[in-house]
Amino acid sequence: MMLGNVLHVVALAAMVSSLSSPVVVNNNNNHGSISQNLSGKMILAPLTKGGNLPFRRLCADFGMEVSLSEMVYARSLLKRDRIEQARLRRAPNEQFFGVQIATNEIEEGVQAMALAAEAGADFVDLNCGCPIYEATRRGLGSSLLRSPTKLGKLVSGMVHSNNHHNIPLSVKIRLGCEADSINVQDVVQTLREAGAAAVTIHGRTAQQGYSKAADWDLVQAVVQDGIGSGVPIIGNGDILTHYEARRRMAESGVDSVMVGRGALTKPWIFQEFRDDAVWEPDMNERIAVYRTLACYMKDHFGDDDMGRKKSWNFLPWHFQFLSRYMPLPENEYGSLSLDSPLIQNRILRPSDVSPLESLLSHRSEDTHMLIAAALWESESNADAVTKLNTLAESHQFRDIQTNASGKDTDDAEETTELANIPKNSKGRWNQRRGRNPKPKRSPEEIVAVRAERAAKKLAWENSTNA
């Protein structure tokens, strides 16, 4: 009841303010507070699959101050989908927590923002960067970048229809959809005018994926365009170490940086950023960190067969990235990072490593399953070390090494599927008599078709406006 009264007072104050003065760009009451909370921070990106609550809780243990949920599909959330509702939950130690949503409709977005606010989110982020086909074919994610005008109307509508909860709205974007349609400067200017509380720029196009280094020069140009606007710019792309993060902030002028793969590889990157010093955990310390993640999975999903089944959607998967960890002290790798981002370099590991190190750095899914099981079943950190040492010397692991059994995850850089956005139902079409389904298009063909359609649409809009 008391919370309702407070919200009512806030809403009345906003109404009085809007009646007494015209709408001014970025005059949202919460812009100042979100600017303070986002300034000078390293932020955990909204990670498909990786951004689960137990992992965010682990990152918060290492000093993470700002975090985002996995992407929530607004339409399913409004239908009370249980999985989407679960993505609204925050870990008890998350300090400043945002919920990222995917939508392209104002009313749908406003309702999703209200649910996020009621669940305790500090801000909401609109996804305009997801390149995955199941999102873009629905006009979500990076496809919103094709029409800055429409995107501006969407953001403005969500911001100015959100008076009751008054929760800030940030937007995460890319440089553009394709390499020949980079429009990030126009998009960001539109978002500033629409009332976005902050903008995160992933320094690649949707088409590029992780194939090229992020373009921080273009991010810097956007920052310079908006000096004095009051809208924080957050830079994202190719940050694996704390010294790369500090340098990107200093050179580009962004207010904060966002990390994804860097945090997945070593969750303690937030501690390194805070302390401005590398932490090189020994083997026992690393295993303690990994076991903590397993324990947080048990706390969240349950310490029973069903909890283990749910956790297995995430825990083995995390070792696609945890297995890539290697120390990168600045005195050895700082100069190399000036030439190209360390995350883009294939840095060779020493060959003379212990069996335990070979286990923890192995890239096959079979190995990750075995590591996850050992961590799950361990009674203590010491027990986990013992179990993993035994596993490292076992015939089972030697067979995996010898036969290269299981899918090698060395190139598993980017998620290409979204579990929460429904896919087309193919079964009934494939079963129709006398109908041969068309061959599936390759990713390159899909990109070409999308670009052709976008060009036709733009030509049509120009002809109707002429």
XYZ file of C-alpha atoms in Angstrom:
466
model
C 0.000 0.000 0.000
C 2.807 2.376 0.893
C 4.613 1.554 -2.371
C 1.428 2.329 -4.316
C 1.156 5.723 -2.628
C 4.765 6.529 -3.466
C 4.280 5.566 -7.102
C 1.095 7.642 -7.225
C 2.935 10.691 -5.910
C 5.735 10.187 -8.437
C 3.193 9.930 -11.262
C 1.392 13.111 -10.139
C 4.695 14.981 -9.936
C 5.566 13.900 -13.455
C 2.162 15.043 -14.729
C 2.495 18.467 -13.073
C 5.982 18.879 -14.509
C 4.795 17.987 -18.018
C 1.950 20.522 -17.802
C 4.146 23.361 -16.605
C 6.888 23.038 -19.226
C 7.365 21.581 -22.709
C 9.050 18.212 -23.203
C 12.818 18.658 -23.215
C 15.184 16.015 -24.516
C 16.634 13.967 -21.651
C 14.631 15.812 -18.982
C 13.505 12.440 -17.641
C 13.760 12.523 -13.840
C 15.733 9.303 -13.772
C 18.376 10.262 -16.327
C 20.556 11.845 -13.667
C 20.402 8.813 -11.418
C 21.126 6.331 -14.193
C 24.034 8.497 -15.402
C 25.569 8.356 -11.932
C 25.099 4.599 -11.697
C 26.532 3.969 -15.155
C 29.492 6.339 -15.053
C 32.969 4.796 -14.913
C 31.669 1.238 -14.645
C 32.346 -2.129 -16.210
C 28.901 -3.533 -17.049
C 27.927 -7.144 -17.648
C 26.290 -7.490 -21.062
C 22.911 -9.162 -21.597
C 24.147 -12.624 -22.561
C 21.974 -15.248 -24.202
C 22.309 -18.349 -22.019
C 25.414 -17.002 -20.263
C 23.599 -14.225 -18.415
C 21.737 -16.575 -16.102
C 21.167 -15.522 -12.481
C 23.794 -17.844 -10.919
C 26.491 -16.496 -13.246
C 25.510 -12.880 -12.544
C 25.632 -13.661 -8.827
C 29.174 -14.982 -9.269
C 30.219 -11.834 -11.149
C 28.720 -9.689 -8.380
C 30.936 -11.548 -5.888
C 33.875 -10.131 -7.845
C 32.667 -6.540 -7.714
C 30.286 -6.273 -10.673
C 28.206 -3.141 -10.060
C 25.865 -3.047 -13.078
C 24.309 -6.029 -14.822
C 21.648 -6.956 -17.343
C 19.357 -9.957 -17.616
C 19.202 -12.301 -20.531
C 17.038 -10.865 -23.287
C 13.336 -11.155 -22.439
C 10.851 -11.568 -25.303
C 8.211 -9.025 -24.306
C 5.319 -10.751 -26.062
C 5.871 -14.007 -24.218
C 6.395 -12.140 -20.946
C 2.996 -10.487 -21.284
C 1.501 -13.946 -21.809
C 2.965 -14.847 -18.390
C 5.471 -17.303 -19.804
C 7.226 -18.774 -16.758
C 10.696 -18.813 -18.291
C 10.451 -15.158 -19.293
C 9.110 -14.246 -15.856
C 12.080 -16.030 -14.278
C 14.444 -13.814 -16.297
C 13.145 -10.793 -14.373
C 14.654 -12.077 -11.129
C 17.812 -10.485 -9.799
C 20.477 -12.078 -7.623
C 20.539 -10.793 -4.028
C 23.954 -9.163 -4.527
C 23.273 -7.386 -7.838
C 23.648 -3.669 -7.122
C 22.158 -1.993 -10.210
C 20.149 -4.382 -12.352
C 18.522 -3.904 -15.737
C 16.119 -6.113 -17.674
C 16.656 -6.254 -21.418
C 13.530 -6.677 -23.529
C 12.898 -7.354 -27.207
C 9.888 -5.618 -28.715
C 8.891 -3.413 -31.633
C 5.550 -2.167 -30.292
C 5.091 0.759 -27.921
C 2.256 -0.624 -25.790
C 3.881 -4.032 -25.553
C 7.127 -2.377 -24.481
C 5.422 -0.172 -21.887
C 3.671 -3.155 -20.318
C 6.912 -5.150 -20.254
C 8.678 -2.202 -18.608
C 5.982 -2.094 -15.945
C 6.448 -5.793 -15.170
C 10.215 -5.323 -14.970
C 9.775 -2.392 -12.586
C 7.378 -4.381 -10.406
C 9.934 -7.211 -10.283
C 12.544 -4.781 -8.928
C 14.577 -3.775 -11.990
C 16.437 -0.457 -11.778
C 16.210 0.163 -15.523
C 15.081 -1.479 -18.758
C 17.190 -1.924 -21.893
C 15.721 -2.213 -25.389
C 17.497 -4.779 -27.567
C 18.369 -3.312 -30.954
C 21.479 -5.392 -31.534
C 20.529 -9.066 -31.681
C 21.523 -10.413 -35.120
C 19.861 -13.823 -34.766
C 17.436 -14.589 -37.584
C 14.531 -15.649 -35.372
C 14.610 -12.158 -33.853
C 15.288 -10.083 -36.973
C 12.637 -11.824 -39.083
C 10.074 -10.576 -36.565
C 11.321 -7.013 -36.805
C 13.163 -7.273 -33.478
C 16.793 -6.804 -32.469
C 19.169 -5.339 -35.031
C 16.443 -5.058 -37.685
C 15.149 -2.005 -35.782
C 18.287 -0.140 -36.877
C 17.126 -0.083 -40.504
C 14.666 2.715 -39.807
C 15.978 5.235 -37.256
C 12.758 7.242 -37.535
C 10.577 4.301 -36.549
C 13.002 3.332 -33.799
C 12.859 6.870 -32.471
C 9.062 6.738 -32.342
C 9.216 3.400 -30.518
C 11.663 4.663 -27.887
C 9.850 7.979 -27.464
C 6.551 6.185 -27.019
C 7.981 3.813 -24.425
C 9.684 6.631 -22.512
C 6.798 9.069 -22.442
C 4.105 6.446 -21.769
C 6.042 5.165 -18.788
C 5.072 7.885 -16.299
C 3.588 5.560 -13.671
C 6.754 3.561 -12.982
C 9.184 6.165 -14.329
C 11.828 3.519 -14.959
C 14.722 4.620 -17.219
C 15.023 3.096 -20.689
C 18.438 2.462 -22.227
C 19.025 1.077 -25.721
C 21.673 -1.360 -26.955
C 22.573 -1.075 -30.630
C 25.187 -2.013 -33.206
C 26.930 0.115 -35.836
C 24.249 -0.910 -38.303
C 22.828 -4.020 -39.928
C 25.254 -4.539 -42.810
C 28.700 -3.132 -43.514
C 27.315 -0.920 -46.301
C 24.517 0.514 -44.137
C 26.342 1.799 -41.052
C 24.113 4.477 -39.526
C 25.115 4.482 -35.876
C 25.557 8.259 -35.656
C 22.064 8.936 -37.001
C 20.579 6.254 -34.774
C 22.223 7.561 -31.608
C 21.163 11.148 -32.342
C 17.597 9.914 -32.841
C 17.721 8.008 -29.561
C 18.987 11.076 -27.705
C 16.083 13.111 -29.047
C 13.621 10.320 -28.243
C 14.582 10.353 -24.557
C 16.786 7.276 -24.166
C 18.508 7.370 -20.771
C 21.695 5.705 -22.106
C 22.942 4.020 -25.277
C 25.264 1.025 -25.535
C 27.130 0.628 -28.826
C 28.489 -2.747 -29.889
C 31.234 -1.733 -32.297
C 30.271 -4.146 -35.078
C 27.448 -4.530 -37.542
C 24.905 -7.303 -37.142
C 26.317 -8.952 -40.261
C 29.867 -9.097 -38.914
C 29.193 -11.196 -35.820
C 32.623 -11.604 -34.217
C 34.490 -11.928 -37.510
C 36.184 -8.510 -37.274
C 37.513 -6.335 -34.506
C 35.123 -3.813 -33.000
C 35.391 -0.322 -34.508
C 36.136 1.873 -31.490
C 37.037 4.834 -33.710
C 33.408 5.029 -34.793
C 32.282 4.699 -31.180
C 34.550 7.645 -30.353
C 32.973 9.696 -33.166
C 29.522 9.073 -31.694
C 30.734 10.204 -28.260
C 32.114 13.428 -29.723
C 28.831 14.091 -31.541
C 26.930 14.031 -28.268
C 29.165 16.027 -25.934
C 26.910 17.841 -23.492
C 23.805 15.815 -24.350
C 23.663 14.175 -20.937
C 23.097 10.716 -22.433
C 25.807 8.230 -21.344
C 27.451 6.198 -24.092
C 28.607 2.695 -23.174
C 31.190 1.018 -25.404
C 31.103 -2.716 -26.090
C 33.355 -5.043 -28.049
C 36.609 -7.019 -27.712
C 37.390 -6.344 -24.049
C 39.200 -9.243 -22.421
C 41.358 -7.466 -19.817
C 41.020 -4.606 -17.368
C 43.788 -2.625 -19.075
C 42.046 -2.861 -22.457
C 38.869 -1.599 -20.769
C 40.647 1.380 -19.193
C 42.366 2.255 -22.454
C 39.125 2.072 -24.457
C 37.432 4.396 -21.983
C 40.294 6.889 -22.083
C 40.701 6.875 -25.871
C 37.061 6.853 -26.933
C 35.585 8.954 -24.141
C 32.765 6.507 -23.385
C 31.197 6.761 -19.954
C 31.470 3.016 -19.296
C 32.359 -0.255 -20.959
C 30.320 -3.415 -21.335
C 31.844 -6.910 -21.338
C 30.458 -10.220 -22.506
C 32.974 -12.856 -23.556
C 35.604 -11.279 -21.301
C 33.406 -11.936 -18.272
C 32.447 -15.416 -19.449
C 36.136 -16.288 -19.728
C 37.068 -14.900 -16.314
C 34.256 -13.642 -14.045
C 36.883 -11.914 -11.888
C 37.493 -9.309 -14.616
C 35.246 -6.979 -12.589
C 37.600 -7.249 -9.613
C 40.564 -6.531 -11.886
C 38.810 -3.461 -13.284
C 37.919 -2.185 -9.818
C 41.424 -2.720 -8.436
C 43.194 -1.851 -11.712
C 45.354 -4.934 -11.221
C 45.541 -8.416 -12.707
C 44.497 -11.329 -10.511
C 46.099 -14.606 -11.541
C 44.361 -17.310 -9.519
C 46.218 -20.560 -9.020
C 44.618 -23.861 -9.945
C 42.898 -24.366 -6.596
C 41.494 -20.839 -6.626
C 40.095 -21.259 -10.115
C 38.439 -24.523 -9.171
C 36.912 -22.801 -6.137
C 35.420 -20.166 -8.453
C 34.027 -22.818 -10.789
C 32.567 -24.800 -7.899
C 30.943 -21.630 -6.558
C 29.123 -21.301 -9.878
C 27.924 -24.912 -9.535
C 26.714 -24.195 -5.987
C 24.837 -21.111 -7.171
C 23.200 -23.293 -9.823
C 22.053 -25.635 -7.059
C 20.696 -22.713 -5.036
C 18.781 -21.372 -8.009
C 17.549 -24.492 -9.780
C 17.507 -26.976 -6.899
C 19.846 -29.636 -5.507
C 17.916 -32.583 -6.921
C 17.553 -34.436 -10.206
C 15.309 -31.746 -11.691
C 17.665 -28.996 -10.532
C 20.593 -30.817 -12.073
C 18.691 -31.262 -15.335
C 17.944 -27.532 -15.493
C 21.506 -26.612 -14.534
C 22.880 -28.787 -17.310
C 21.465 -26.307 -19.818
C 24.052 -23.856 -18.488
C 26.868 -25.278 -16.350
C 28.698 -27.402 -18.988
C 28.108 -24.638 -21.550
C 30.005 -22.124 -19.397
C 33.181 -24.155 -19.881
C 33.183 -23.221 -23.568
C 34.517 -19.919 -22.230
C 36.039 -20.801 -18.845
C 38.302 -23.287 -20.657
C 39.813 -20.372 -22.616
C 41.245 -18.635 -19.587
C 44.941 -17.931 -19.515
C 46.865 -15.211 -17.643
C 47.427 -12.081 -19.740
C 49.557 -9.739 -17.597
C 49.888 -6.224 -18.978
C 53.673 -6.227 -18.920
C 53.651 -9.151 -21.368
C 50.509 -8.586 -23.430
C 49.786 -4.868 -23.125
C 51.797 -3.953 -26.228
C 50.223 -6.809 -28.211
C 46.760 -5.511 -27.314
C 47.655 -2.173 -28.943
C 47.990 -3.867 -32.337
C 44.754 -5.830 -32.142
C 42.361 -6.887 -29.358
C 43.643 -9.849 -27.369
C 40.302 -11.607 -27.729
C 40.869 -11.633 -31.520
C 44.352 -13.134 -31.198
C 44.967 -16.866 -31.182
C 47.439 -16.843 -28.309
C 49.172 -20.199 -28.054
C 49.089 -21.954 -24.703
C 52.212 -23.481 -23.224
C 52.489 -27.144 -24.165
C 54.128 -28.269 -20.927
C 51.108 -27.996 -18.637
C 49.879 -30.305 -15.906
C 47.163 -32.911 -16.571
C 44.747 -30.814 -14.497
C 45.423 -27.721 -16.626
C 44.946 -29.821 -19.755
C 41.561 -30.882 -18.416
C 40.372 -27.395 -17.519
C 41.504 -25.952 -20.849
C 40.104 -28.740 -23.014
C 37.514 -27.652 -25.555
C 35.264 -30.660 -26.119
C 31.688 -30.804 -24.865
C 32.307 -34.270 -23.438
C 35.053 -32.864 -21.227
C 32.832 -30.013 -20.092
C 30.137 -32.477 -19.087
C 32.644 -34.412 -16.977
C 33.965 -31.254 -15.289
C 30.438 -30.072 -14.507
C 29.559 -33.433 -12.970
C 32.676 -33.432 -10.780
C 31.930 -29.930 -9.515
C 28.268 -30.719 -8.885
C 29.080 -33.811 -6.854
C 31.905 -32.278 -4.789
C 31.322 -31.708 -1.080
C 33.989 -28.997 -0.769
C 36.559 -27.083 -2.796
C 39.230 -29.573 -1.724
C 36.993 -32.437 -2.815
C 36.505 -30.737 -6.184
C 40.275 -30.463 -6.656
C 40.661 -34.162 -5.825
C 37.881 -35.233 -8.170
C 39.187 -33.137 -11.050
C 42.757 -34.375 -10.537
C 41.462 -37.934 -10.680
C 39.474 -37.123 -13.813
C 42.517 -35.515 -15.445
C 44.486 -38.770 -15.007
C 41.621 -41.047 -16.005
C 41.397 -43.269 -19.070
C 38.099 -41.579 -19.882
C 39.731 -38.182 -20.366
C 42.716 -39.696 -22.188
C 40.309 -41.352 -24.634
C 38.666 -37.982 -25.260
C 42.068 -36.414 -25.905
C 43.173 -39.247 -28.168
C 39.972 -39.594 -30.156
C 38.965 -35.919 -30.059
C 35.531 -37.137 -29.040
C 32.733 -34.649 -28.682
C 32.188 -31.378 -30.464
C 35.159 -29.043 -30.246
C 33.941 -25.666 -29.001
C 37.036 -23.703 -30.005
C 35.063 -21.674 -32.530
C 31.809 -21.448 -30.557
C 31.967 -17.668 -30.389
C 28.394 -16.560 -31.017
C 24.977 -17.885 -30.065
C 22.903 -18.462 -33.187
C 19.642 -19.593 -31.591
C 17.196 -18.076 -29.122
C 15.317 -20.484 -26.901
C 12.690 -17.927 -25.877
C 11.532 -16.787 -29.334
C 9.308 -19.401 -30.993
C 10.516 -20.830 -34.268
C 8.426 -21.604 -37.300
C 6.571 -24.911 -37.197
C 8.039 -26.900 -40.060
C 6.466 -30.279 -39.465
C 3.103 -29.861 -41.164
C 4.655 -28.288 -44.257
C 7.244 -31.013 -44.637
C 4.522 -33.645 -44.369
C 2.270 -32.227 -47.105
C 1.973 -34.499 -50.092
C 3.461 -33.375 -53.349
C 5.305 -30.427 -51.745
C 9.073 -30.341 -51.643
C 10.391 -27.876 -49.078
C 12.782 -25.274 -50.446
C 16.436 -25.732 -49.545
C 17.551 -23.774 -46.510
C 19.348 -20.542 -47.222
C 22.907 -20.105 -46.038
C 23.689 -17.264 -43.585
C 25.280 -15.335 -46.469
C 22.147 -15.741 -48.619
C 19.953 -14.599 -45.731
C 22.075 -11.461 -45.276
C 21.864 -10.705 -49.020
C 18.063 -11.159 -49.099
C 17.615 -8.966 -46.029
C 19.783 -6.232 -47.556
C 17.823 -6.388 -50.838
C 14.504 -6.122 -49.002
C 15.788 -3.209 -46.902
C 16.912 -1.375 -50.063
C 13.519 -1.886 -51.715
C 11.745 -0.695 -48.588
C 13.933 2.419 -48.375
C 13.345 3.180 -52.063
C 9.595 2.841 -51.540
C 9.654 5.134 -48.489
C 11.668 7.731 -50.413
C 9.225 7.614 -53.335
C 6.192 8.058 -51.072
C 7.822 10.969 -49.235
C 8.831 12.719 -52.457
